Amino acid sequence: MRQISLALAMVALTGCSGESEVNTPAPTTALEANNPLFTDVFTADPAALVHNDTVYLYTGHDEAPNNDVFFQMHDWLVFSSTDMVNWEAHGPIMKATDFAWAKGDAWAAHMVEKDGTFYFYTTVRHKDDKPGFAIGVATSDSPTGPFKDAIGKALITDDMTKHTPNDWDDIDPAIFIEENGDTYMFFGNLVPKYVKLKDNMIELDGEIKVLDLPNYTEASWVHKKGDNYYLSYACEFPEKICYAMSKSIHGPWEYKGILNEIAGNTETNHQSIIEFKGKDYFIYHTGAVPPIDGKPSGGRFRRSVAIDPLYYNEDGTLKRVVMTTEGIQP
Ligand code: FUB
């Protein structure tokens, strides 16, 4: 983790029996620069899970040698924290080719827990028998893995939806579990979609439905606070994060505007929203890591996860995120 101390000098003036004023040495407050969270590894597409008073942060792993060509992503990483400041790295939880039917491309994922099993829903590129991007599910009895393919085949393949000619339009799964256990998967690129899952979490339960969300690009994330459901997503390109609200998981979703502006030095953005120990957090990625040891800097294919606070208005709408270098302070 990057630990740069930003010294904030404050000069205190102290009166002395009314006779003179004395400049006393300033107390120094150290503010750590906690964003991006990690600079020894490039991390993208955060998906956080709160479990047993711990946050598990799952990320993609950018390994492109520079920012010239495209993503090189082979596996997914997990980090954990009990205070949102100090993070422990647990290493990769699995690689894309652990799905025997996948070619590679470990893109965005989402972890949920149900009845003691951890379900990892993720985007990968399918082998040529079903070409295009697909969504798979892997399971483990531990949040840090190891994870194994739960089905032996993809849950979603490109031929199952025909809304765009693109072979990457079925990516970025986001799972939402209702209080009664009903589970839904939101996903999609350019066309937002959702589908109910069966109780076993590894089969679809009904038709894939299309949503109407302005300027939708990708990166759906659904969360609930009080009676309100929130569907946030990457919008436009370069991507901002927009959001919509509803009183039901089935909508109608009312568009509420931009939640986060374009993140520094990358066209993609990808958010995760959690409440942890009474505070709300917005987790995202940027391309903001500077060159270190002569290596190419962060950028569109070398991204890094960052966290800032999320605040709600009285009426339940969300305040726009302020992206900071300081991030979450102890
Ligand atoms: O990281 C690869 C892709 O870029 C993700 O699946 C998208 O959400 C975008 O961040």
Short mmCIF file of C-alpha atoms and ligand atoms in Angstrom, two decimals:
data_model
loop_
_atom_site.label_atom_id
_atom_site.label_comp_id
_atom_site.label_asym_id
_atom_site.label_seq_id
_atom_site.Cartn_x
_atom_site.Cartn_y
_atom_site.Cartn_z
CA MET A 1 0.00 0.00 0.00
CA ARG A 2 1.19 3.45 -0.76
CA GLN A 3 1.98 5.40 2.36
CA ILE A 4 2.98 8.95 1.51
CA SER A 5 2.78 11.43 4.34
CA LEU A 6 1.43 14.81 3.41
CA ALA A 7 2.48 17.15 6.17
CA LEU A 8 -0.05 19.85 6.85
CA ALA A 9 1.66 22.63 8.72
CA MET A 10 -0.50 24.82 10.92
CA VAL A 11 0.90 27.89 12.56
CA ALA A 12 -0.59 28.64 15.96
CA LEU A 13 -0.46 32.09 17.43
CA THR A 14 -0.54 32.16 21.20
CA GLY A 15 -1.18 35.26 23.22
CA CYS A 16 1.10 35.79 26.23
CA SER A 17 -0.49 37.80 29.09
CA GLY A 18 -1.57 40.40 26.55
CA GLU A 19 2.02 41.70 26.29
CA SER A 20 3.15 40.04 23.09
CA GLU A 21 2.22 37.30 20.66
CA VAL A 22 4.51 34.31 20.26
CA ASN A 23 4.76 32.04 17.23
CA THR A 24 4.81 28.50 18.57
CA PRO A 25 6.02 25.52 16.56
CA ALA A 26 3.19 24.09 14.49
CA PRO A 27 1.68 20.74 15.35
CA THR A 28 1.95 18.53 12.29
CA THR A 29 -0.93 16.39 11.08
CA ALA A 30 0.03 13.58 8.74
CA LEU A 31 -2.55 12.76 6.11
CA GLU A 32 -1.73 9.60 4.26
CA ALA A 33 -2.29 9.43 0.52
CA ASN A 34 -4.32 6.24 0.50
CA ASN A 35 -5.49 6.46 -3.13
CA PRO A 36 -4.72 4.44 -5.15
CA LEU A 37 -4.78 1.63 -2.60
CA PHE A 38 -2.00 -0.44 -4.12
CA THR A 39 1.00 0.57 -6.19
CA ASP A 40 2.85 -2.74 -6.29
CA VAL A 41 0.18 -4.32 -8.48
CA PHE A 42 -2.39 -2.92 -10.94
CA THR A 43 -5.97 -3.54 -9.86
CA ALA A 44 -9.27 -2.82 -11.64
CA ASP A 45 -13.01 -3.50 -11.58
CA PRO A 46 -13.46 -3.59 -7.78
CA ALA A 47 -16.20 -5.69 -6.20
CA ALA A 48 -16.36 -5.59 -2.43
CA LEU A 49 -18.12 -8.00 -0.09
CA VAL A 50 -18.74 -7.33 3.60
CA HIS A 51 -18.55 -10.57 5.58
CA ASN A 52 -18.02 -11.09 9.31
CA ASP A 53 -16.85 -7.53 10.05
CA THR A 54 -14.32 -7.72 7.24
CA VAL A 55 -14.34 -6.20 3.76
CA TYR A 56 -13.14 -8.52 1.02
CA LEU A 57 -12.12 -6.52 -2.03
CA TYR A 58 -12.01 -8.52 -5.25
CA THR A 59 -10.26 -6.93 -8.19
CA GLY A 60 -9.22 -7.63 -11.72
CA HIS A 61 -5.47 -7.66 -12.29
CA ASP A 62 -4.09 -5.45 -15.07
CA GLU A 63 -0.84 -6.88 -16.41
CA ALA A 64 -0.46 -4.95 -19.69
CA PRO A 65 3.18 -3.79 -19.97
CA ASN A 66 2.06 -0.34 -21.13
CA ASN A 67 -1.05 1.60 -22.06
CA ASP A 68 -0.75 1.14 -25.85
CA VAL A 69 -2.68 -1.95 -26.93
CA PHE A 70 -5.36 -3.52 -24.73
CA PHE A 71 -6.10 -5.20 -21.42
CA GLN A 72 -4.01 -8.16 -20.33
CA MET A 73 -5.95 -9.73 -17.48
CA HIS A 74 -5.43 -13.33 -16.45
CA ASP A 75 -6.58 -13.71 -12.86
CA TRP A 76 -8.48 -12.03 -10.02
CA LEU A 77 -7.03 -10.83 -6.73
CA VAL A 78 -8.50 -10.45 -3.27
CA PHE A 79 -7.54 -8.11 -0.43
CA SER A 80 -9.14 -7.82 2.99
CA SER A 81 -9.47 -5.09 5.58
CA THR A 82 -11.22 -4.49 8.87
CA ASP A 83 -10.78 -0.69 8.78
CA MET A 84 -10.81 0.25 5.05
CA VAL A 85 -7.27 1.65 5.43
CA ASN A 86 -4.97 -1.29 6.06
CA TRP A 87 -5.28 -4.02 3.46
CA GLU A 88 -3.96 -7.55 3.44
CA ALA A 89 -3.26 -9.16 0.06
CA HIS A 90 -4.34 -12.78 -0.26
CA GLY A 91 -3.16 -13.27 -3.84
CA PRO A 92 -5.13 -14.60 -6.80
CA ILE A 93 -8.37 -16.47 -6.10
CA MET A 94 -8.49 -18.06 -9.55
CA LYS A 95 -7.51 -17.46 -13.15
CA ALA A 96 -9.77 -17.20 -16.19
CA THR A 97 -8.54 -20.48 -17.65
CA ASP A 98 -9.56 -22.34 -14.48
CA PHE A 99 -12.89 -22.37 -16.31
CA ALA A 100 -12.04 -25.21 -18.75
CA TRP A 101 -14.35 -23.68 -21.36
CA ALA A 102 -12.72 -20.22 -21.22
CA LYS A 103 -9.86 -18.83 -23.29
CA GLY A 104 -8.81 -16.07 -20.88
CA ASP A 105 -9.61 -12.40 -20.23
CA ALA A 106 -10.36 -12.16 -16.52
CA TRP A 107 -12.70 -9.16 -16.70
CA ALA A 108 -15.10 -7.75 -14.14
CA ALA A 109 -16.57 -9.97 -11.42
CA HIS A 110 -18.82 -9.95 -8.36
CA MET A 111 -18.73 -12.04 -5.17
CA VAL A 112 -21.71 -12.87 -2.96
CA GLU A 113 -22.21 -15.25 -0.05
CA LYS A 114 -25.28 -17.40 0.46
CA ASP A 115 -25.73 -20.10 3.13
CA GLY A 116 -21.99 -20.32 3.78
CA THR A 117 -20.96 -20.67 0.14
CA PHE A 118 -19.14 -17.89 -1.72
CA TYR A 119 -20.28 -17.45 -5.32
CA PHE A 120 -17.93 -15.70 -7.72
CA TYR A 121 -19.67 -14.51 -10.90
CA THR A 122 -17.25 -13.30 -13.52
CA THR A 123 -16.59 -12.28 -17.09
CA VAL A 124 -14.26 -14.34 -19.29
CA ARG A 125 -13.74 -14.94 -22.99
CA HIS A 126 -15.30 -18.25 -24.07
CA LYS A 127 -13.47 -20.76 -26.28
CA ASP A 128 -14.39 -20.81 -29.98
CA ASP A 129 -17.27 -23.29 -29.69
CA LYS A 130 -19.30 -20.41 -28.21
CA PRO A 131 -17.26 -17.35 -29.23
CA GLY A 132 -17.45 -14.06 -27.39
CA PHE A 133 -17.50 -13.02 -23.78
CA ALA A 134 -19.36 -15.15 -21.28
CA ILE A 135 -20.24 -15.19 -17.59
CA GLY A 136 -19.16 -18.07 -15.37
CA VAL A 137 -19.71 -18.95 -11.71
CA ALA A 138 -17.17 -20.40 -9.32
CA THR A 139 -17.67 -21.37 -5.69
CA SER A 140 -15.68 -21.83 -2.52
CA ASP A 141 -16.38 -22.24 1.19
CA SER A 142 -13.89 -19.45 1.93
CA PRO A 143 -13.95 -15.80 0.75
CA THR A 144 -10.28 -16.12 -0.18
CA GLY A 145 -10.75 -19.32 -2.14
CA PRO A 146 -9.61 -21.42 -3.83
CA PHE A 147 -12.53 -21.13 -6.25
CA LYS A 148 -13.68 -23.80 -8.68
CA ASP A 149 -16.09 -23.71 -11.61
CA ALA A 150 -19.52 -24.44 -10.13
CA ILE A 151 -21.24 -25.56 -13.34
CA GLY A 152 -18.67 -26.90 -15.79
CA LYS A 153 -20.00 -24.54 -18.45
CA ALA A 154 -20.86 -20.85 -18.77
CA LEU A 155 -23.95 -19.40 -17.13
CA ILE A 156 -24.33 -16.82 -19.92
CA THR A 157 -22.88 -17.09 -23.44
CA ASP A 158 -22.87 -14.49 -26.18
CA ASP A 159 -25.43 -16.37 -28.30
CA MET A 160 -28.05 -16.03 -25.53
CA THR A 161 -28.61 -12.32 -26.18
CA LYS A 162 -29.03 -10.63 -29.57
CA HIS A 163 -29.47 -6.97 -28.66
CA THR A 164 -26.16 -5.86 -30.20
CA PRO A 165 -23.78 -7.45 -32.72
CA ASN A 166 -20.89 -7.02 -30.25
CA ASP A 167 -19.42 -10.19 -28.76
CA TRP A 168 -18.64 -8.34 -25.50
CA ASP A 169 -22.22 -7.36 -24.67
CA ASP A 170 -22.67 -9.96 -21.90
CA ILE A 171 -20.09 -8.84 -19.36
CA ASP A 172 -19.84 -7.39 -15.86
CA PRO A 173 -22.17 -9.47 -13.67
CA ALA A 174 -23.57 -7.82 -10.53
CA ILE A 175 -25.62 -9.91 -8.11
CA PHE A 176 -28.34 -8.68 -5.78
CA ILE A 177 -29.92 -10.94 -3.16
CA GLU A 178 -33.30 -9.81 -1.82
CA GLU A 179 -34.16 -10.24 1.87
CA ASN A 180 -36.33 -13.27 0.97
CA GLY A 181 -33.38 -14.90 -0.80
CA ASP A 182 -34.52 -14.16 -4.38
CA THR A 183 -31.40 -13.48 -6.38
CA TYR A 184 -30.92 -11.43 -9.53
CA MET A 185 -27.98 -10.94 -11.85
CA PHE A 186 -27.55 -7.62 -13.64
CA PHE A 187 -25.06 -7.49 -16.52
CA GLY A 188 -24.40 -6.14 -20.00
CA ASN A 189 -22.47 -3.77 -22.20
CA LEU A 190 -24.40 -1.04 -24.07
CA VAL A 191 -27.68 -2.83 -23.27
CA PRO A 192 -28.36 -3.29 -19.54
CA LYS A 193 -29.98 -6.63 -18.67
CA TYR A 194 -31.04 -8.64 -15.64
CA VAL A 195 -32.22 -12.13 -14.93
CA LYS A 196 -33.43 -14.04 -11.89
CA LEU A 197 -31.29 -16.92 -10.65
CA LYS A 198 -32.64 -20.15 -9.19
CA ASP A 199 -32.12 -20.85 -5.48
CA ASN A 200 -29.07 -22.96 -6.39
CA MET A 201 -27.47 -19.71 -7.70
CA ILE A 202 -26.05 -21.46 -10.78
CA GLU A 203 -29.05 -21.59 -13.14
CA LEU A 204 -31.19 -18.91 -14.72
CA ASP A 205 -34.78 -18.74 -13.54
CA GLY A 206 -36.71 -17.19 -16.42
CA GLU A 207 -36.11 -14.78 -19.25
CA ILE A 208 -33.32 -12.22 -19.54
CA LYS A 209 -34.97 -8.79 -19.35
CA VAL A 210 -33.70 -5.51 -20.78
CA LEU A 211 -33.60 -2.26 -18.78
CA ASP A 212 -33.84 1.30 -20.00
CA LEU A 213 -30.98 3.33 -18.48
CA PRO A 214 -29.71 6.53 -20.15
CA ASN A 215 -26.20 6.41 -21.65
CA TYR A 216 -25.58 2.93 -20.25
CA THR A 217 -22.16 1.47 -21.06
CA GLU A 218 -21.37 -1.32 -18.53
CA ALA A 219 -20.44 -2.03 -14.89
CA SER A 220 -23.86 -2.42 -13.26
CA TRP A 221 -23.91 -2.49 -9.46
CA VAL A 222 -27.10 -2.82 -7.40
CA HIS A 223 -27.40 -1.99 -3.73
CA LYS A 224 -30.20 -1.12 -1.32
CA LYS A 225 -30.36 1.45 1.47
CA GLY A 226 -33.55 1.70 3.50
CA ASP A 227 -36.43 1.26 1.07
CA ASN A 228 -34.47 2.46 -1.96
CA TYR A 229 -32.78 0.32 -4.58
CA TYR A 230 -29.86 1.91 -6.42
CA LEU A 231 -28.55 0.79 -9.80
CA SER A 232 -25.25 2.47 -10.59
CA TYR A 233 -23.41 1.94 -13.86
CA ALA A 234 -20.67 3.22 -16.12
CA CYS A 235 -22.23 5.70 -18.53
CA GLU A 236 -20.97 7.29 -21.78
CA PHE A 237 -17.38 6.81 -22.95
CA PRO A 238 -14.98 7.84 -21.52
CA GLU A 239 -16.98 6.54 -18.62
CA LYS A 240 -18.59 8.38 -15.76
CA ILE A 241 -20.69 6.59 -13.15
CA CYS A 242 -24.42 7.36 -13.34
CA TYR A 243 -27.22 5.97 -11.21
CA ALA A 244 -30.93 5.32 -11.05
CA MET A 245 -33.25 4.60 -8.12
CA SER A 246 -36.30 2.40 -7.66
CA LYS A 247 -38.64 1.10 -4.97
CA SER A 248 -38.44 -2.40 -6.45
CA ILE A 249 -35.71 -4.59 -7.88
CA HIS A 250 -37.92 -4.84 -11.00
CA GLY A 251 -38.07 -1.06 -11.45
CA PRO A 252 -39.19 1.28 -12.80
CA TRP A 253 -35.70 2.79 -12.44
CA GLU A 254 -35.68 6.57 -12.25
CA TYR A 255 -32.50 8.10 -13.61
CA LYS A 256 -30.84 10.40 -11.04
CA GLY A 257 -27.75 11.65 -12.84
CA ILE A 258 -23.99 11.45 -12.52
CA LEU A 259 -22.55 9.93 -9.35
CA ASN A 260 -18.86 10.11 -10.25
CA GLU A 261 -17.06 12.04 -12.96
CA ILE A 262 -14.44 10.56 -15.30
CA ALA A 263 -11.70 9.03 -13.17
CA GLY A 264 -8.15 10.21 -13.80
CA ASN A 265 -6.21 8.85 -16.77
CA THR A 266 -8.51 5.99 -17.82
CA GLU A 267 -11.57 5.78 -20.07
CA THR A 268 -13.18 3.01 -18.05
CA ASN A 269 -14.63 3.26 -14.61
CA HIS A 270 -16.13 0.54 -12.49
CA GLN A 271 -17.70 1.02 -9.07
CA SER A 272 -18.56 -0.96 -6.00
CA ILE A 273 -20.72 0.51 -3.23
CA ILE A 274 -20.80 -0.84 0.31
CA GLU A 275 -21.78 0.12 3.82
CA PHE A 276 -19.27 -1.00 6.44
CA LYS A 277 -19.36 -0.31 10.17
CA GLY A 278 -21.94 2.46 9.67
CA LYS A 279 -20.16 4.31 6.85
CA ASP A 280 -20.74 4.24 3.12
CA TYR A 281 -17.95 3.79 0.59
CA PHE A 282 -17.51 4.28 -3.14
CA ILE A 283 -14.82 2.02 -4.59
CA TYR A 284 -13.61 2.61 -8.15
CA HIS A 285 -10.52 2.55 -10.32
CA THR A 286 -8.31 5.22 -11.86
CA GLY A 287 -5.21 5.29 -14.04
CA ALA A 288 -3.45 7.50 -11.55
CA VAL A 289 -0.35 5.57 -10.54
CA PRO A 290 2.74 7.55 -11.60
CA PRO A 291 5.77 5.86 -13.18
CA ILE A 292 7.63 3.93 -10.46
CA ASP A 293 11.20 2.62 -10.87
CA GLY A 294 11.19 3.65 -14.54
CA LYS A 295 8.16 1.47 -15.35
CA PRO A 296 5.23 2.78 -17.45
CA SER A 297 2.68 4.69 -15.42
CA GLY A 298 -0.87 3.76 -14.66
CA GLY A 299 -3.39 4.38 -17.42
CA ARG A 300 -6.25 2.84 -19.37
CA PHE A 301 -4.79 -0.70 -19.26
CA ARG A 302 -2.89 -0.27 -15.98
CA ARG A 303 -5.57 0.74 -13.53
CA SER A 304 -5.63 1.04 -9.76
CA VAL A 305 -8.43 0.79 -7.21
CA ALA A 306 -9.27 3.79 -5.03
CA ILE A 307 -11.86 4.42 -2.30
CA ASP A 308 -13.66 7.56 -1.17
CA PRO A 309 -16.64 8.15 1.12
CA LEU A 310 -20.17 8.04 -0.29
CA TYR A 311 -22.82 10.35 1.13
CA TYR A 312 -26.62 10.27 0.85
CA ASN A 313 -28.93 13.26 0.76
CA GLU A 314 -31.97 13.43 3.08
CA ASP A 315 -34.24 12.34 0.22
CA GLY A 316 -32.14 9.23 -0.47
CA THR A 317 -30.41 10.56 -3.56
CA LEU A 318 -26.62 10.31 -3.67
CA LYS A 319 -24.17 13.16 -3.38
CA ARG A 320 -21.65 13.27 -6.19
CA VAL A 321 -18.44 11.49 -5.22
CA VAL A 322 -15.38 13.63 -4.56
CA MET A 323 -12.36 11.64 -5.72
CA THR A 324 -9.37 12.35 -3.49
CA THR A 325 -5.72 11.43 -3.14
CA GLU A 326 -6.11 11.05 0.61
CA GLY A 327 -8.88 8.45 0.31
CA ILE A 328 -10.02 6.87 3.57
CA GLN A 329 -8.15 8.10 6.62
CA PRO A 330 -7.68 6.09 9.83
O1 FUB B 1 -11.55 -4.60 -17.07
C1 FUB B 1 -12.12 -5.02 -18.28
C2 FUB B 1 -13.40 -4.30 -18.54
O2 FUB B 1 -13.16 -2.89 -18.53
C3 FUB B 1 -14.49 -4.50 -17.50
O3 FUB B 1 -15.19 -5.70 -17.64
C4 FUB B 1 -15.29 -3.27 -17.69
O4 FUB B 1 -16.18 -2.99 -16.66
C5 FUB B 1 -14.22 -2.21 -17.86
O5 FUB B 1 -13.73 -1.78 -16.62
#
